[in-house]
mmCIF file with all atom_site columns, C-alpha atoms in Angstrom:
data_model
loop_
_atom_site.group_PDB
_atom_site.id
_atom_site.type_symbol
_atom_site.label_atom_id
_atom_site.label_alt_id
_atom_site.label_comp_id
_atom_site.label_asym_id
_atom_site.label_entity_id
_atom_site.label_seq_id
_atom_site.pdbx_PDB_ins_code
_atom_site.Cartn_x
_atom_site.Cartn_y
_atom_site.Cartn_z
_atom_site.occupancy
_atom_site.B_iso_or_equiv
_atom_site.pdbx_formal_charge
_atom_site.auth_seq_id
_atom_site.auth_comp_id
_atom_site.auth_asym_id
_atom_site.auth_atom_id
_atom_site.pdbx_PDB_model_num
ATOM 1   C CA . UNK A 1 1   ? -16.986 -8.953  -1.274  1.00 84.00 ? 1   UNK A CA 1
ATOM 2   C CA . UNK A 1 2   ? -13.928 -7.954  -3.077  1.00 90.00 ? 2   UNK A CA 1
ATOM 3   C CA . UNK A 1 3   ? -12.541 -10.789 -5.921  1.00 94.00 ? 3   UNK A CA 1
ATOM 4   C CA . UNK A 1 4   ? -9.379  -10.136 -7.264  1.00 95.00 ? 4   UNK A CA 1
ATOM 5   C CA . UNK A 1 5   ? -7.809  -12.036 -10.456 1.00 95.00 ? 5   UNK A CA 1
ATOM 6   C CA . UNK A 1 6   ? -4.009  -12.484 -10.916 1.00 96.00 ? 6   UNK A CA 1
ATOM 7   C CA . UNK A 1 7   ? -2.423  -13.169 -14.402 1.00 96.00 ? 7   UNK A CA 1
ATOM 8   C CA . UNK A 1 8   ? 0.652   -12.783 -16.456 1.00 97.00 ? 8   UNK A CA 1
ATOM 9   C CA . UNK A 1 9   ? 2.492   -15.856 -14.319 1.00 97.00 ? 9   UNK A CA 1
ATOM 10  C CA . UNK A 1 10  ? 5.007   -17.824 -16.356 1.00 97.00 ? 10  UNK A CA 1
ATOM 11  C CA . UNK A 1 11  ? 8.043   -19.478 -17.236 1.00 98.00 ? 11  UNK A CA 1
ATOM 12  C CA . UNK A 1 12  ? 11.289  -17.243 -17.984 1.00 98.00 ? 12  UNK A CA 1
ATOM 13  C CA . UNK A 1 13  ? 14.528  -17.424 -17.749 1.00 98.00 ? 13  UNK A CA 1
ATOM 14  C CA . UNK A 1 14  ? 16.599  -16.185 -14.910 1.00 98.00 ? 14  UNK A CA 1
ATOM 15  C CA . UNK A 1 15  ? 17.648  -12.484 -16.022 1.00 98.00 ? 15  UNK A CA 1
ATOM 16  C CA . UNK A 1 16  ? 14.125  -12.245 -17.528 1.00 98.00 ? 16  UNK A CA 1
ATOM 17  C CA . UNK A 1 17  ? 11.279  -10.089 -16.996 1.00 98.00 ? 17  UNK A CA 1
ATOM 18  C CA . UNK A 1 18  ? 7.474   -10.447 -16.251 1.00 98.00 ? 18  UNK A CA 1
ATOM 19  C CA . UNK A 1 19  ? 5.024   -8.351  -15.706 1.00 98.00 ? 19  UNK A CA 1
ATOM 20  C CA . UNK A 1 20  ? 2.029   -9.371  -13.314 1.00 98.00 ? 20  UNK A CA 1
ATOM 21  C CA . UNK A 1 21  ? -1.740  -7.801  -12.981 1.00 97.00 ? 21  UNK A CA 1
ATOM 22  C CA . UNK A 1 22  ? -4.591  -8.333  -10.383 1.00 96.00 ? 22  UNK A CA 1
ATOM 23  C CA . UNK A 1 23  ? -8.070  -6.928  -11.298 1.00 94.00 ? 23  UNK A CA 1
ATOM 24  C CA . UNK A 1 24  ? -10.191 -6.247  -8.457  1.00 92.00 ? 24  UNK A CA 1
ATOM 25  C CA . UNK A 1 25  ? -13.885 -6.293  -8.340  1.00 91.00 ? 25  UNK A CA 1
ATOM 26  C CA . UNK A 1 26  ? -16.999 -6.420  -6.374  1.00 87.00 ? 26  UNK A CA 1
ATOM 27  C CA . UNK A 1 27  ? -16.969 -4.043  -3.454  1.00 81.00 ? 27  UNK A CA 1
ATOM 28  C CA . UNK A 1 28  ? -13.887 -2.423  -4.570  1.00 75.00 ? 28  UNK A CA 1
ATOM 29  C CA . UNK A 1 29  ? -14.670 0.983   -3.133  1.00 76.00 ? 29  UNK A CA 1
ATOM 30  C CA . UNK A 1 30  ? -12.658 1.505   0.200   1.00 76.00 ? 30  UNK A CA 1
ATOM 31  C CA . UNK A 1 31  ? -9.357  -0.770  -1.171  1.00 77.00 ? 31  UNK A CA 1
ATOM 32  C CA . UNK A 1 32  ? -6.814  0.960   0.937   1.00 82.00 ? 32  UNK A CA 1
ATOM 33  C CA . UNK A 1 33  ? -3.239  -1.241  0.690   1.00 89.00 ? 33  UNK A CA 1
ATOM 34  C CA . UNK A 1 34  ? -2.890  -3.567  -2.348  1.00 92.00 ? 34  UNK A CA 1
ATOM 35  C CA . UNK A 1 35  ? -0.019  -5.726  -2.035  1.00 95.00 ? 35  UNK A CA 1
ATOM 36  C CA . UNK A 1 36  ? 1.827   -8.713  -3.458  1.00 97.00 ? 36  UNK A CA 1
ATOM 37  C CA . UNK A 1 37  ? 2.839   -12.141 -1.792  1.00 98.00 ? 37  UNK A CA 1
ATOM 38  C CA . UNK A 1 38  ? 4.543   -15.142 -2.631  1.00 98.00 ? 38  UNK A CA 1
ATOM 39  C CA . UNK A 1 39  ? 4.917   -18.509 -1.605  1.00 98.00 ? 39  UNK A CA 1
ATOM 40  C CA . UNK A 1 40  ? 7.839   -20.994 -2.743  1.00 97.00 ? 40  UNK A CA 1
ATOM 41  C CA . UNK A 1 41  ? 6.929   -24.829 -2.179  1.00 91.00 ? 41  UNK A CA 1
ATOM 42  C CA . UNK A 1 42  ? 7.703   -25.386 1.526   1.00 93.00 ? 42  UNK A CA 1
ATOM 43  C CA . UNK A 1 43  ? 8.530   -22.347 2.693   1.00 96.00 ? 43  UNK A CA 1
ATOM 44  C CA . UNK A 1 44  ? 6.210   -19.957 4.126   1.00 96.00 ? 44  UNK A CA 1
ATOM 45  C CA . UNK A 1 45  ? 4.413   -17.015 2.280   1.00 96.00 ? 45  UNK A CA 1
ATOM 46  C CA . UNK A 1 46  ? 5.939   -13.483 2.455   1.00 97.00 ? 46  UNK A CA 1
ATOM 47  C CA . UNK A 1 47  ? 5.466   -9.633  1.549   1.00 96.00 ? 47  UNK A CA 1
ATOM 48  C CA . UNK A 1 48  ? 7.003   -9.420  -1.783  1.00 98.00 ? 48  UNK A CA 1
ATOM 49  C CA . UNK A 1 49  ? 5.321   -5.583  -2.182  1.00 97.00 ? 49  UNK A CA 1
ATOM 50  C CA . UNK A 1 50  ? 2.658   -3.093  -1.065  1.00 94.00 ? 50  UNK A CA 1
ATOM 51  C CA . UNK A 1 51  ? 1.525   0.019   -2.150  1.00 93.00 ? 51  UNK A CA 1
ATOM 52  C CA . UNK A 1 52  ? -0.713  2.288   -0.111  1.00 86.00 ? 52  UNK A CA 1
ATOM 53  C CA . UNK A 1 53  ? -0.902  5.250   -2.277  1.00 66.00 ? 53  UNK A CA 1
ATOM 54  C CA . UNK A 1 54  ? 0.671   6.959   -5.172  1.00 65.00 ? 54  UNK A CA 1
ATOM 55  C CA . UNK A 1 55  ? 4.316   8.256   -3.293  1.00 65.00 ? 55  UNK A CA 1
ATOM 56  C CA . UNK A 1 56  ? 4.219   5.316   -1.043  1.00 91.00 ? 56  UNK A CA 1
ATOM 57  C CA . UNK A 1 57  ? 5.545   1.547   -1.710  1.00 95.00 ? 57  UNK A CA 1
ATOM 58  C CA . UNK A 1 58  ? 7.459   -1.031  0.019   1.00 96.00 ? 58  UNK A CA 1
ATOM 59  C CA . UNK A 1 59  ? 9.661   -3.591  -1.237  1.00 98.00 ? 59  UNK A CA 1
ATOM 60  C CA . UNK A 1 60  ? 10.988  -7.042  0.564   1.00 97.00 ? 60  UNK A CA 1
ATOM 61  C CA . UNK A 1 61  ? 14.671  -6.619  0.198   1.00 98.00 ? 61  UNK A CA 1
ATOM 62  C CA . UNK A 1 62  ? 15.363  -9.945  -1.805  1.00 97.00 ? 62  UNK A CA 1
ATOM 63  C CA . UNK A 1 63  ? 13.608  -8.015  -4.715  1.00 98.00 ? 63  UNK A CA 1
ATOM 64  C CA . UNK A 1 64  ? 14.085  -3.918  -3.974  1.00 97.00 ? 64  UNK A CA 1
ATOM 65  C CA . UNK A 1 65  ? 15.901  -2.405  -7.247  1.00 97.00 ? 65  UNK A CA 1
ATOM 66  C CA . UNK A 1 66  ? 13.989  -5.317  -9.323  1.00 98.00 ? 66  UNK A CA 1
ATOM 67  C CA . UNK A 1 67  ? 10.942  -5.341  -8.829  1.00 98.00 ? 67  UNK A CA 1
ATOM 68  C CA . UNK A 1 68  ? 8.086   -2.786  -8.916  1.00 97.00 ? 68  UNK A CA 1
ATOM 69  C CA . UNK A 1 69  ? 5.083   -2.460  -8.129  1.00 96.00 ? 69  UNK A CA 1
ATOM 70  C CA . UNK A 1 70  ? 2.207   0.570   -9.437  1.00 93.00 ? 70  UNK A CA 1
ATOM 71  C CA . UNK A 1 71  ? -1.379  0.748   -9.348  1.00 89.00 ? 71  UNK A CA 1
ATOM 72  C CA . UNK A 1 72  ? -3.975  2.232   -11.822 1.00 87.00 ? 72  UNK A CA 1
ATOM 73  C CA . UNK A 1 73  ? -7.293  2.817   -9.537  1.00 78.00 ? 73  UNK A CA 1
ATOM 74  C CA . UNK A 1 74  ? -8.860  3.592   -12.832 1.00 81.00 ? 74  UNK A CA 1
ATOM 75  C CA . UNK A 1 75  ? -8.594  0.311   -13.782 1.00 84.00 ? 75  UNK A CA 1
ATOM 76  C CA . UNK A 1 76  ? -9.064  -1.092  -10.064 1.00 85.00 ? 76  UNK A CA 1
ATOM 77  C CA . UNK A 1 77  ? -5.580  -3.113  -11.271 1.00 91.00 ? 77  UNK A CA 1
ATOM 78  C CA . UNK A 1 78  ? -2.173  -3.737  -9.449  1.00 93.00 ? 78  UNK A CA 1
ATOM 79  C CA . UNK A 1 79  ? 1.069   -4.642  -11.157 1.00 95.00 ? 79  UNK A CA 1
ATOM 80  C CA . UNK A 1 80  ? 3.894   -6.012  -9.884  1.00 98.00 ? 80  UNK A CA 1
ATOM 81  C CA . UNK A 1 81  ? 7.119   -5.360  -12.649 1.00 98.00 ? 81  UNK A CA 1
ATOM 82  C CA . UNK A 1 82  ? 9.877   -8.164  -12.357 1.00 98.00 ? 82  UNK A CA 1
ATOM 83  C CA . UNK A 1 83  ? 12.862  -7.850  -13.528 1.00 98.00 ? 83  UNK A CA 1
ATOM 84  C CA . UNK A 1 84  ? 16.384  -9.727  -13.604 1.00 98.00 ? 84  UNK A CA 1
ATOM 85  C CA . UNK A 1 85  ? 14.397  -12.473 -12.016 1.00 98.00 ? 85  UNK A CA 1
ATOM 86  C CA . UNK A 1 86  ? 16.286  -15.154 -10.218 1.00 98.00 ? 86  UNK A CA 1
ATOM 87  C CA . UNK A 1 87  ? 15.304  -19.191 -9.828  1.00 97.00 ? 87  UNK A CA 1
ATOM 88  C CA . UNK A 1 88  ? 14.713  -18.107 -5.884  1.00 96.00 ? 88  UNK A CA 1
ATOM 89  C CA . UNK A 1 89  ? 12.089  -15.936 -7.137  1.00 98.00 ? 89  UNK A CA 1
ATOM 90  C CA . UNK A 1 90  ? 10.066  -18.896 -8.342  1.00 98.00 ? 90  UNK A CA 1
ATOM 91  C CA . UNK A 1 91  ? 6.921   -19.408 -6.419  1.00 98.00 ? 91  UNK A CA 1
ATOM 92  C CA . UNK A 1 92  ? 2.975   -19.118 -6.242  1.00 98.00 ? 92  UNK A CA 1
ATOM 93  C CA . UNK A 1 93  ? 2.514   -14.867 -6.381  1.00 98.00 ? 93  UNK A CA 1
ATOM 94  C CA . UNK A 1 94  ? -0.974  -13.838 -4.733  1.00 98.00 ? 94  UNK A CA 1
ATOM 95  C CA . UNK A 1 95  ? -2.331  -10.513 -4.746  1.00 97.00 ? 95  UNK A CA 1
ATOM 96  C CA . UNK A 1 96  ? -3.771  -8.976  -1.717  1.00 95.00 ? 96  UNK A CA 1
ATOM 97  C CA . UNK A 1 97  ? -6.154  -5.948  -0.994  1.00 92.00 ? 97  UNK A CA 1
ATOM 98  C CA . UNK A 1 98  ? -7.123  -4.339  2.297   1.00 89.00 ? 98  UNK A CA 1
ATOM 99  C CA . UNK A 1 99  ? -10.757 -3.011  2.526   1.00 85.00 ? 99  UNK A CA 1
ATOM 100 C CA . UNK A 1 100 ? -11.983 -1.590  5.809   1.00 84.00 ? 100 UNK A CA 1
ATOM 101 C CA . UNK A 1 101 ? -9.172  -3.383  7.904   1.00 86.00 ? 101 UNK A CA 1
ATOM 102 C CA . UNK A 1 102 ? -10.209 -6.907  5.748   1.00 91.00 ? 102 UNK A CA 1
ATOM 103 C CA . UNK A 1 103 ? -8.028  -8.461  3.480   1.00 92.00 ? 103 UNK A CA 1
ATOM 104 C CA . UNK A 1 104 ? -9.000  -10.286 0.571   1.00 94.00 ? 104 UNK A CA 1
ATOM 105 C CA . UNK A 1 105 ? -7.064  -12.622 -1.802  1.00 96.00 ? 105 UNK A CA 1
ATOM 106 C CA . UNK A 1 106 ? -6.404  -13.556 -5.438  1.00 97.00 ? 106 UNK A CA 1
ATOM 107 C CA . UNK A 1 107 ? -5.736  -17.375 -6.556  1.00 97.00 ? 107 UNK A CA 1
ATOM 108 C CA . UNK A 1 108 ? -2.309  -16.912 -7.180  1.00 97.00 ? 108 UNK A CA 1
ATOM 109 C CA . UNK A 1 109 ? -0.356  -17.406 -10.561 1.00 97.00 ? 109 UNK A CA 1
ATOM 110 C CA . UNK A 1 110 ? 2.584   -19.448 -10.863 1.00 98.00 ? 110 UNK A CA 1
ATOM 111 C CA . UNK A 1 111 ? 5.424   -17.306 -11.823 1.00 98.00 ? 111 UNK A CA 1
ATOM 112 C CA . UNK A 1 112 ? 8.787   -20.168 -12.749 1.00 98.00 ? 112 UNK A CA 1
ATOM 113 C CA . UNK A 1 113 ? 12.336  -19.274 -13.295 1.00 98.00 ? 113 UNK A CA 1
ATOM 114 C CA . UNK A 1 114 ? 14.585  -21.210 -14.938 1.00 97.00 ? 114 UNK A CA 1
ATOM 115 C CA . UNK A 1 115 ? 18.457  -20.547 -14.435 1.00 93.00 ? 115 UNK A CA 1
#
């Protein structure tokens, strides 16, 4: 089994910045794609990011040029950068990794913006 944690969620103001992790552990050997969703209070979740290796990352175009996403397989972490955050951007983020063709997901943090 793979866990992964999510933190760094918050409230901030719209033109603000946060910065999210996910640790993964368990069986973390094998993590191909780690990505990034989100899911705003009745609407349905979507791809914010994913990254699948270290020249290649995608970006939902309601946040490309804001936010970005890097991983540190060191650390078995994923970040996801926000920046000049919007209130549309408010929602539950959830960090997702792909082992062996099975994804696995975090509990989400609650990332709030505030215009």
């Amino acid at each position: 089994q793979v866990q992964l944690v999510e933190s760094g969620g918050g409230l901030v103001q719209a033109g603000g910045s946060l910065r999210l992790s996910c640790a993964a552990s368990g069986s973390i050997s094998s993590i191909n794609t780690m990505s990034w969703f989100r899911q705003a209070p009745g609407k349905q979740r979507e791809l914010v990011a994913h990254i699948i290796s270290r020249a290649s990352t995608t970006y939902a175009d309601s946040v490309k040029g804001r936010f970005s996403i890097s991983r540190d397989n060191a650390k078995n972490t994923v970040y996801l950068q926000m920046n000049s955050l919007k209130p549309e951007d408010t929602a539950v983020y959830y960090c997702a990794a792909d082992r062996r063709g099975n994804w696995f997901w975090g509990q989400g943090t609650q990332v709030t913006v505030s215009s």
